[in-house]
Amino acid sequence: MKYDPVLNYINGKFVKSHTTRTLDVISPIDGAPLSKVPMSSALDLDDAVTAAKAAFPAWSKMPIKERVQVFFRYKYLLEKASKELADLCSEENGKTYGEAMAEIEKCIELTEFACSLPQLVTGEVLEVSKGVECRTEHVPLGVVASIVPFNFPAMVPNWTIPNAIALGNCMIIKPSEKVPLSCGRLAQILKEAGLPDGVFNIVHGDVEIVEAICDHPGIEAVSFVGSTKVAKIVYQRATSNYKRALALGGAKNHLMVLPDAIPGMTAQNVAASMSGCAGQRCMAASAMVGVGNVDHIIDKICEEAKKIVPGETLGAVISKESKERIERYITEAESQGAKVLVDGRHTTVKGKENGTYVGPTVIDYVKPDMSVAKEEIFGPVISIMRTNTVDEALAIENANPYGNAASVFTQNGGMARYIIDRASAGMIGVNVGVPVPREPFSFGGWNESKFGVGDITGKSSIEFWTKLKKSTTKWNPEAGINWMS
Ligand code: NAD
């Protein structure tokens, strides 16, 4: 193993789990064993909750302007460690170094936003009747948990860490068991930035620890990012235990391409969106609906897809099982009459034969009832459907149960607005293949892509990570009893 066994991080120290159950951490790049990760138990969680609870009074009482000083330093330290973090992230996840570096840059942007929180959580005050004042304050919840997926080992943790902690909460994070290494490095950086022990804790594991988090009476709120199947389980279990919950799920994002779209720019965006991070992005373009005659644009999409080089400009997918699943989808679509224009099956990279690569794949003449049109593939595959009208394209987009993102490629502003108004997704792009809102705008989908109220990042996250305290005060005793006292 290249690295020592992964440890939990509790009360500012790396500690062994109470369990002996472990899983191997394998690099998707070349199949090299990297480490072993413990499958922690409820006992480990008890330790983490105890540490977080003990840290909460001092941390939550510290003024927010002081708390964010930790995140100014964290941002600087992330910048300093960015190359090393990008290497680690790429190694455990399989994405290219460039993609991993973009992920770290996004962590920095997320931290910048957290540093601006004092400006955004000022509360409200008003004299509501003579000498009587009402005031609201955003108060932290207490111990909160964050459960994260494999596809962004550093960025998705940073969707929650800086905001939840800067707002005065103490956090327990559960990284994906497939990519547990980056999060440990983040813990070291937070400590170096001056975060007091116990404010941030890590418990590694799988189903058992997630269930324990949803059930633990000491945890006030649970945020989850992952597949829709598990988002539903976590949302239901956490809320049935009366916790606040926000669970982001999977996606099937549709790009609508109109005949007036700029061919070169559209093709580059479609190819980049479907293949970036090997298609393992919840914002990846997975289905394209060509409206009218867009053959000239599809030709260019194929040209762009063929320029992408597995192992160089295209990373690996997370596991052997993932590669097999993606290839099964392609084969099934082909057997049902779809045409595979660019075929990424059976891709190997010289010198990295044990890596799990799928080449970029373009499938045309897909029918809306095929699995490749309906299900999340989570690989570098675009399924193209054809319609005669924009309304038919919208009907296909609206019928899919997810609702993370949708995009339209056109030069017609009126048509773009028509689609923005009617697409059933939380994040819409116009001539943008990956319409991720940048800070301070918040991130979050609709429908089966998100369960719970509000979004996970940006201003919206303030409502999730805090509760409102309303105080009514009267300092004019001479007023006696009036209608409100
Ligand atoms: P996943 O749902 O398999 O795992 C997510 C987390 O849940 C992991 O920490 C995992 O250990 C845990 N988990 C897995 N199975 C569980 C179970 N049965 N009970 C309790 N916990 C369980 O997701 P993944 O494969 O790690 O990530 C890919 C998925 O995440 C895709 O569907 C992708 O679209 C989605 N995702 C969504 C967003 C978003 O913003 N909506 C962002 C990133 C990823």
JSON list of C-alpha atoms in Angstrom, two decimals, residues 284-410:
[
{"chain": "A", "resi": 284, "resn": "ALA", "atom": "CA", "xyz": [-22.49, 16.55, -16.74]},
{"chain": "A", "resi": 285, "resn": "ALA", "atom": "CA", "xyz": [-24.47, 16.63, -19.98]},
{"chain": "A", "resi": 286, "resn": "SER", "atom": "CA", "xyz": [-25.84, 13.14, -20.31]},
{"chain": "A", "resi": 287, "resn": "ALA", "atom": "CA", "xyz": [-28.65, 13.58, -22.85]},
{"chain": "A", "resi": 288, "resn": "MET", "atom": "CA", "xyz": [-28.81, 15.91, -25.81]},
{"chain": "A", "resi": 289, "resn": "VAL", "atom": "CA", "xyz": [-31.96, 16.80, -27.67]},
{"chain": "A", "resi": 290, "resn": "GLY", "atom": "CA", "xyz": [-31.30, 18.08, -31.18]},
{"chain": "A", "resi": 291, "resn": "VAL", "atom": "CA", "xyz": [-34.20, 20.21, -32.40]},
{"chain": "A", "resi": 292, "resn": "GLY", "atom": "CA", "xyz": [-34.65, 20.17, -36.21]},
{"chain": "A", "resi": 293, "resn": "ASN", "atom": "CA", "xyz": [-31.61, 19.61, -38.37]},
{"chain": "A", "resi": 294, "resn": "VAL", "atom": "CA", "xyz": [-28.49, 19.75, -36.22]},
{"chain": "A", "resi": 295, "resn": "ASP", "atom": "CA", "xyz": [-26.47, 17.12, -38.14]},
{"chain": "A", "resi": 296, "resn": "HIS", "atom": "CA", "xyz": [-23.69, 19.64, -38.80]},
{"chain": "A", "resi": 297, "resn": "ILE", "atom": "CA", "xyz": [-23.34, 20.19, -35.02]},
{"chain": "A", "resi": 298, "resn": "ILE", "atom": "CA", "xyz": [-23.41, 16.45, -34.24]},
{"chain": "A", "resi": 299, "resn": "ASP", "atom": "CA", "xyz": [-20.58, 15.92, -36.76]},
{"chain": "A", "resi": 300, "resn": "LYS", "atom": "CA", "xyz": [-18.54, 18.50, -34.87]},
{"chain": "A", "resi": 301, "resn": "ILE", "atom": "CA", "xyz": [-19.38, 16.94, -31.49]},
{"chain": "A", "resi": 302, "resn": "CYS", "atom": "CA", "xyz": [-17.95, 13.65, -32.82]},
{"chain": "A", "resi": 303, "resn": "GLU", "atom": "CA", "xyz": [-14.82, 15.47, -34.03]},
{"chain": "A", "resi": 304, "resn": "GLU", "atom": "CA", "xyz": [-14.37, 17.02, -30.59]},
{"chain": "A", "resi": 305, "resn": "ALA", "atom": "CA", "xyz": [-15.00, 13.70, -28.82]},
{"chain": "A", "resi": 306, "resn": "LYS", "atom": "CA", "xyz": [-12.34, 12.00, -30.96]},
{"chain": "A", "resi": 307, "resn": "LYS", "atom": "CA", "xyz": [-9.76, 14.61, -29.88]},
{"chain": "A", "resi": 308, "resn": "ILE", "atom": "CA", "xyz": [-10.14, 13.56, -26.22]},
{"chain": "A", "resi": 309, "resn": "VAL", "atom": "CA", "xyz": [-7.35, 11.20, -25.15]},
{"chain": "A", "resi": 310, "resn": "PRO", "atom": "CA", "xyz": [-8.01, 8.68, -22.34]},
{"chain": "A", "resi": 311, "resn": "GLY", "atom": "CA", "xyz": [-5.22, 8.83, -19.77]},
{"chain": "A", "resi": 312, "resn": "GLU", "atom": "CA", "xyz": [-4.27, 12.35, -20.88]},
{"chain": "A", "resi": 313, "resn": "THR", "atom": "CA", "xyz": [-7.26, 14.63, -21.33]},
{"chain": "A", "resi": 314, "resn": "LEU", "atom": "CA", "xyz": [-9.75, 12.09, -19.98]},
{"chain": "A", "resi": 315, "resn": "GLY", "atom": "CA", "xyz": [-9.49, 10.51, -16.55]},
{"chain": "A", "resi": 316, "resn": "ALA", "atom": "CA", "xyz": [-10.57, 7.07, -15.39]},
{"chain": "A", "resi": 317, "resn": "VAL", "atom": "CA", "xyz": [-13.99, 6.12, -14.03]},
{"chain": "A", "resi": 318, "resn": "ILE", "atom": "CA", "xyz": [-14.05, 5.21, -10.37]},
{"chain": "A", "resi": 319, "resn": "SER", "atom": "CA", "xyz": [-14.01, 1.39, -10.53]},
{"chain": "A", "resi": 320, "resn": "LYS", "atom": "CA", "xyz": [-14.13, -1.76, -12.62]},
{"chain": "A", "resi": 321, "resn": "GLU", "atom": "CA", "xyz": [-17.84, -2.15, -11.75]},
{"chain": "A", "resi": 322, "resn": "SER", "atom": "CA", "xyz": [-18.47, 1.39, -12.97]},
{"chain": "A", "resi": 323, "resn": "LYS", "atom": "CA", "xyz": [-16.67, 0.77, -16.27]},
{"chain": "A", "resi": 324, "resn": "GLU", "atom": "CA", "xyz": [-18.66, -2.43, -16.82]},
{"chain": "A", "resi": 325, "resn": "ARG", "atom": "CA", "xyz": [-21.95, -0.70, -15.98]},
{"chain": "A", "resi": 326, "resn": "ILE", "atom": "CA", "xyz": [-21.28, 2.18, -18.42]},
{"chain": "A", "resi": 327, "resn": "GLU", "atom": "CA", "xyz": [-20.29, -0.23, -21.21]},
{"chain": "A", "resi": 328, "resn": "ARG", "atom": "CA", "xyz": [-23.46, -2.27, -20.60]},
{"chain": "A", "resi": 329, "resn": "TYR", "atom": "CA", "xyz": [-25.57, 0.86, -21.15]},
{"chain": "A", "resi": 330, "resn": "ILE", "atom": "CA", "xyz": [-23.84, 1.53, -24.49]},
{"chain": "A", "resi": 331, "resn": "THR", "atom": "CA", "xyz": [-24.24, -2.07, -25.66]},
{"chain": "A", "resi": 332, "resn": "GLU", "atom": "CA", "xyz": [-27.90, -2.15, -24.67]},
{"chain": "A", "resi": 333, "resn": "ALA", "atom": "CA", "xyz": [-28.65, 1.09, -26.57]},
{"chain": "A", "resi": 334, "resn": "GLU", "atom": "CA", "xyz": [-26.89, -0.29, -29.65]},
{"chain": "A", "resi": 335, "resn": "SER", "atom": "CA", "xyz": [-28.87, -3.52, -29.50]},
{"chain": "A", "resi": 336, "resn": "GLN", "atom": "CA", "xyz": [-32.08, -1.48, -29.31]},
{"chain": "A", "resi": 337, "resn": "GLY", "atom": "CA", "xyz": [-31.28, 0.40, -32.54]},
{"chain": "A", "resi": 338, "resn": "ALA", "atom": "CA", "xyz": [-29.30, 3.45, -31.43]},
{"chain": "A", "resi": 339, "resn": "LYS", "atom": "CA", "xyz": [-26.17, 4.31, -33.44]},
{"chain": "A", "resi": 340, "resn": "VAL", "atom": "CA", "xyz": [-22.84, 4.51, -31.62]},
{"chain": "A", "resi": 341, "resn": "LEU", "atom": "CA", "xyz": [-20.99, 7.27, -33.51]},
{"chain": "A", "resi": 342, "resn": "VAL", "atom": "CA", "xyz": [-17.97, 7.41, -31.21]},
{"chain": "A", "resi": 343, "resn": "ASP", "atom": "CA", "xyz": [-17.36, 4.27, -29.17]},
{"chain": "A", "resi": 344, "resn": "GLY", "atom": "CA", "xyz": [-15.44, 4.37, -25.87]},
{"chain": "A", "resi": 345, "resn": "ARG", "atom": "CA", "xyz": [-15.92, 0.72, -24.92]},
{"chain": "A", "resi": 346, "resn": "HIS", "atom": "CA", "xyz": [-12.89, -1.50, -24.23]},
{"chain": "A", "resi": 347, "resn": "THR", "atom": "CA", "xyz": [-10.55, 1.46, -23.80]},
{"chain": "A", "resi": 348, "resn": "THR", "atom": "CA", "xyz": [-7.17, 0.77, -22.25]},
{"chain": "A", "resi": 349, "resn": "VAL", "atom": "CA", "xyz": [-4.29, 3.11, -21.60]},
{"chain": "A", "resi": 350, "resn": "LYS", "atom": "CA", "xyz": [-0.78, 1.91, -22.34]},
{"chain": "A", "resi": 351, "resn": "GLY", "atom": "CA", "xyz": [1.20, 1.37, -19.16]},
{"chain": "A", "resi": 352, "resn": "LYS", "atom": "CA", "xyz": [-2.00, 1.70, -17.09]},
{"chain": "A", "resi": 353, "resn": "GLU", "atom": "CA", "xyz": [-3.72, -1.50, -18.19]},
{"chain": "A", "resi": 354, "resn": "ASN", "atom": "CA", "xyz": [-5.32, -1.95, -14.76]},
{"chain": "A", "resi": 355, "resn": "GLY", "atom": "CA", "xyz": [-6.83, 1.53, -14.88]},
{"chain": "A", "resi": 356, "resn": "THR", "atom": "CA", "xyz": [-10.57, 1.80, -15.45]},
{"chain": "A", "resi": 357, "resn": "TYR", "atom": "CA", "xyz": [-11.04, 3.94, -18.54]},
{"chain": "A", "resi": 358, "resn": "VAL", "atom": "CA", "xyz": [-14.04, 4.46, -20.78]},
{"chain": "A", "resi": 359, "resn": "GLY", "atom": "CA", "xyz": [-13.45, 6.54, -23.88]},
{"chain": "A", "resi": 360, "resn": "PRO", "atom": "CA", "xyz": [-15.77, 9.38, -24.90]},
{"chain": "A", "resi": 361, "resn": "THR", "atom": "CA", "xyz": [-18.93, 7.95, -26.43]},
{"chain": "A", "resi": 362, "resn": "VAL", "atom": "CA", "xyz": [-21.51, 9.61, -28.67]},
{"chain": "A", "resi": 363, "resn": "ILE", "atom": "CA", "xyz": [-24.75, 7.70, -29.26]},
{"chain": "A", "resi": 364, "resn": "ASP", "atom": "CA", "xyz": [-27.23, 9.02, -31.83]},
{"chain": "A", "resi": 365, "resn": "TYR", "atom": "CA", "xyz": [-30.84, 8.12, -32.64]},
{"chain": "A", "resi": 366, "resn": "VAL", "atom": "CA", "xyz": [-31.58, 7.31, -29.01]},
{"chain": "A", "resi": 367, "resn": "LYS", "atom": "CA", "xyz": [-35.29, 6.94, -28.20]},
{"chain": "A", "resi": 368, "resn": "PRO", "atom": "CA", "xyz": [-36.68, 8.57, -25.03]},
{"chain": "A", "resi": 369, "resn": "ASP", "atom": "CA", "xyz": [-37.73, 5.20, -23.59]},
{"chain": "A", "resi": 370, "resn": "MET", "atom": "CA", "xyz": [-34.22, 3.63, -23.77]},
{"chain": "A", "resi": 371, "resn": "SER", "atom": "CA", "xyz": [-32.26, 3.27, -20.50]},
{"chain": "A", "resi": 372, "resn": "VAL", "atom": "CA", "xyz": [-29.45, 5.52, -21.83]},
{"chain": "A", "resi": 373, "resn": "ALA", "atom": "CA", "xyz": [-32.03, 8.28, -22.27]},
{"chain": "A", "resi": 374, "resn": "LYS", "atom": "CA", "xyz": [-33.65, 7.90, -18.87]},
{"chain": "A", "resi": 375, "resn": "GLU", "atom": "CA", "xyz": [-31.03, 6.76, -16.36]},
{"chain": "A", "resi": 376, "resn": "GLU", "atom": "CA", "xyz": [-27.94, 8.37, -14.89]},
{"chain": "A", "resi": 377, "resn": "ILE", "atom": "CA", "xyz": [-24.97, 6.70, -16.60]},
{"chain": "A", "resi": 378, "resn": "PHE", "atom": "CA", "xyz": [-22.18, 8.59, -14.78]},
{"chain": "A", "resi": 379, "resn": "GLY", "atom": "CA", "xyz": [-19.65, 8.04, -17.54]},
{"chain": "A", "resi": 380, "resn": "PRO", "atom": "CA", "xyz": [-18.36, 10.00, -20.58]},
{"chain": "A", "resi": 381, "resn": "VAL", "atom": "CA", "xyz": [-21.40, 9.22, -22.72]},
{"chain": "A", "resi": 382, "resn": "ILE", "atom": "CA", "xyz": [-23.87, 11.50, -24.51]},
{"chain": "A", "resi": 383, "resn": "SER", "atom": "CA", "xyz": [-27.18, 10.09, -25.73]},
{"chain": "A", "resi": 384, "resn": "ILE", "atom": "CA", "xyz": [-28.65, 12.12, -28.59]},
{"chain": "A", "resi": 385, "resn": "MET", "atom": "CA", "xyz": [-32.37, 12.28, -29.24]},
{"chain": "A", "resi": 386, "resn": "ARG", "atom": "CA", "xyz": [-34.03, 14.14, -32.11]},
{"chain": "A", "resi": 387, "resn": "THR", "atom": "CA", "xyz": [-37.21, 16.23, -32.13]},
{"chain": "A", "resi": 388, "resn": "ASN", "atom": "CA", "xyz": [-38.92, 18.58, -34.58]},
{"chain": "A", "resi": 389, "resn": "THR", "atom": "CA", "xyz": [-39.90, 21.26, -32.08]},
{"chain": "A", "resi": 390, "resn": "VAL", "atom": "CA", "xyz": [-38.66, 22.94, -28.92]},
{"chain": "A", "resi": 391, "resn": "ASP", "atom": "CA", "xyz": [-41.85, 21.89, -27.11]},
{"chain": "A", "resi": 392, "resn": "GLU", "atom": "CA", "xyz": [-41.13, 18.23, -27.90]},
{"chain": "A", "resi": 393, "resn": "ALA", "atom": "CA", "xyz": [-37.59, 18.70, -26.56]},
{"chain": "A", "resi": 394, "resn": "LEU", "atom": "CA", "xyz": [-38.97, 20.32, -23.40]},
{"chain": "A", "resi": 395, "resn": "ALA", "atom": "CA", "xyz": [-41.46, 17.47, -22.99]},
{"chain": "A", "resi": 396, "resn": "ILE", "atom": "CA", "xyz": [-38.54, 15.00, -22.94]},
{"chain": "A", "resi": 397, "resn": "GLU", "atom": "CA", "xyz": [-36.60, 17.13, -20.45]},
{"chain": "A", "resi": 398, "resn": "ASN", "atom": "CA", "xyz": [-39.66, 17.66, -18.25]},
{"chain": "A", "resi": 399, "resn": "ALA", "atom": "CA", "xyz": [-40.50, 13.95, -18.19]},
{"chain": "A", "resi": 400, "resn": "ASN", "atom": "CA", "xyz": [-37.18, 12.94, -16.62]},
{"chain": "A", "resi": 401, "resn": "PRO", "atom": "CA", "xyz": [-37.50, 12.50, -12.87]},
{"chain": "A", "resi": 402, "resn": "TYR", "atom": "CA", "xyz": [-34.30, 14.38, -12.04]},
{"chain": "A", "resi": 403, "resn": "GLY", "atom": "CA", "xyz": [-33.85, 18.15, -12.19]},
{"chain": "A", "resi": 404, "resn": "ASN", "atom": "CA", "xyz": [-30.30, 19.18, -11.51]},
{"chain": "A", "resi": 405, "resn": "ALA", "atom": "CA", "xyz": [-29.38, 21.05, -14.69]},
{"chain": "A", "resi": 406, "resn": "ALA", "atom": "CA", "xyz": [-30.47, 21.73, -18.26]},
{"chain": "A", "resi": 407, "resn": "SER", "atom": "CA", "xyz": [-28.92, 23.84, -21.00]},
{"chain": "A", "resi": 408, "resn": "VAL", "atom": "CA", "xyz": [-29.91, 25.34, -24.30]},
{"chain": "A", "resi": 409, "resn": "PHE", "atom": "CA", "xyz": [-27.62, 26.23, -27.18]},
{"chain": "A", "resi": 410, "resn": "THR", "atom": "CA", "xyz": [-29.08, 28.94, -29.43]}
]
